[in-house]
Coordinates of C-alpha atoms in Angstrom, one line a residue:
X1460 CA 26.7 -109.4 -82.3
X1461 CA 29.2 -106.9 -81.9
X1462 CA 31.0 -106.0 -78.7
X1463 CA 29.4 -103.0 -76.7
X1464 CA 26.8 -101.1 -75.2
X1465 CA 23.4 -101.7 -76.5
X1466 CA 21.0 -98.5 -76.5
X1467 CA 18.2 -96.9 -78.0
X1468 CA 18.7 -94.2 -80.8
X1469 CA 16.5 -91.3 -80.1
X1470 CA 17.4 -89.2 -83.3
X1471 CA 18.9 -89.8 -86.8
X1472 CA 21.0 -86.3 -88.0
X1473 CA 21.3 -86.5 -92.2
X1474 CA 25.3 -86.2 -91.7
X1475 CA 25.8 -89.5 -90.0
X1476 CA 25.3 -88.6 -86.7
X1477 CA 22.4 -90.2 -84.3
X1478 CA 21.7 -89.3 -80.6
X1479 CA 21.4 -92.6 -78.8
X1480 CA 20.1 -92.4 -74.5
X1481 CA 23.6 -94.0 -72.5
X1482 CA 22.7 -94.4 -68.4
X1483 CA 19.5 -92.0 -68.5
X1484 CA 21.8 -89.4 -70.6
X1485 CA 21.4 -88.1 -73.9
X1486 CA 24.8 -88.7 -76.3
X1487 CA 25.6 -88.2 -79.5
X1488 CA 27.4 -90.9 -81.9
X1489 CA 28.3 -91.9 -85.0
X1490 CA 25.9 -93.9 -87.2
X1491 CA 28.7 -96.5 -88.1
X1492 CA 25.9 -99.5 -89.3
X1493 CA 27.1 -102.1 -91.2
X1494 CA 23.6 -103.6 -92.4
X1495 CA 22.1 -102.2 -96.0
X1496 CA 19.5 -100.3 -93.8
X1497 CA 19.4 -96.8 -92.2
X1498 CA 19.0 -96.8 -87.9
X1499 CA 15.6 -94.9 -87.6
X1500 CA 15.0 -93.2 -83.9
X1501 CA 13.8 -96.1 -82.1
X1502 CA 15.6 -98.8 -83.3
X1503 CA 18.6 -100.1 -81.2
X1504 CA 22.0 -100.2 -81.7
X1505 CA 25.0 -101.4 -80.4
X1506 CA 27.5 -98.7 -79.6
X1507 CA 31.4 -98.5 -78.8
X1508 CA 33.9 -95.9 -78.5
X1509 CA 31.4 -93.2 -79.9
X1510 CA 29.8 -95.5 -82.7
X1511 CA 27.0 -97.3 -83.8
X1512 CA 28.0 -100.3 -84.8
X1513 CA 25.3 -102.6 -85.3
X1514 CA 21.4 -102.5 -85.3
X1515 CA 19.6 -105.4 -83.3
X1516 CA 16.5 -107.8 -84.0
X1517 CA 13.5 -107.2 -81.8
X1518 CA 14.7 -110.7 -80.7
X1519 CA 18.0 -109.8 -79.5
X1520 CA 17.2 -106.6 -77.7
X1521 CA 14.5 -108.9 -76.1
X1522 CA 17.6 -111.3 -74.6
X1523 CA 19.7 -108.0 -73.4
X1524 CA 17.2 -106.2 -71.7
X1525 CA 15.9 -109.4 -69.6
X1526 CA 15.6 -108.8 -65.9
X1527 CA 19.5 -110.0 -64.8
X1528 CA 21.0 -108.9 -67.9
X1529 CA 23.6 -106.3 -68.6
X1530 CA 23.3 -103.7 -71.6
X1531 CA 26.9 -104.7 -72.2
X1532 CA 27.5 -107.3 -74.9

């Protein structure tokens, strides 16, 4: 998994662009993926420095968000 904050995208923009929800606010990033499929609003990502780097398994966003966990990875 890569290093960053994981959140929830909210919208997917046809130029590459996603809005993603970062401490209650909305923000926009770049849809940066590096898995063969598309982030959908939704899913959860992993983001850093503006981007969104990696989409996570049901499993693994299961682990982060477990009561004593940080959204930080």
């Amino acid at each position: 998994m890569e290093h960053g904050t994981v959140v929830q995208v909210l919208e997917v923009h046809r130029d590459g662009r996603a809005v993603v929800e970062v401490d209650g606010k909305r923000q926009e990033v770049l849809e940066m993926t590096f898995v063969d499929e598309d982030i959908e609003p939704g899913d959860w990502v992993v983001v850093k420095a503006g981007f969104a780097l990696e989409r996570l398994t049901e499993k693994e966003v299961a682990e982060v968000l477990a009561p004593g966990h940080s959204r930080e990875v």
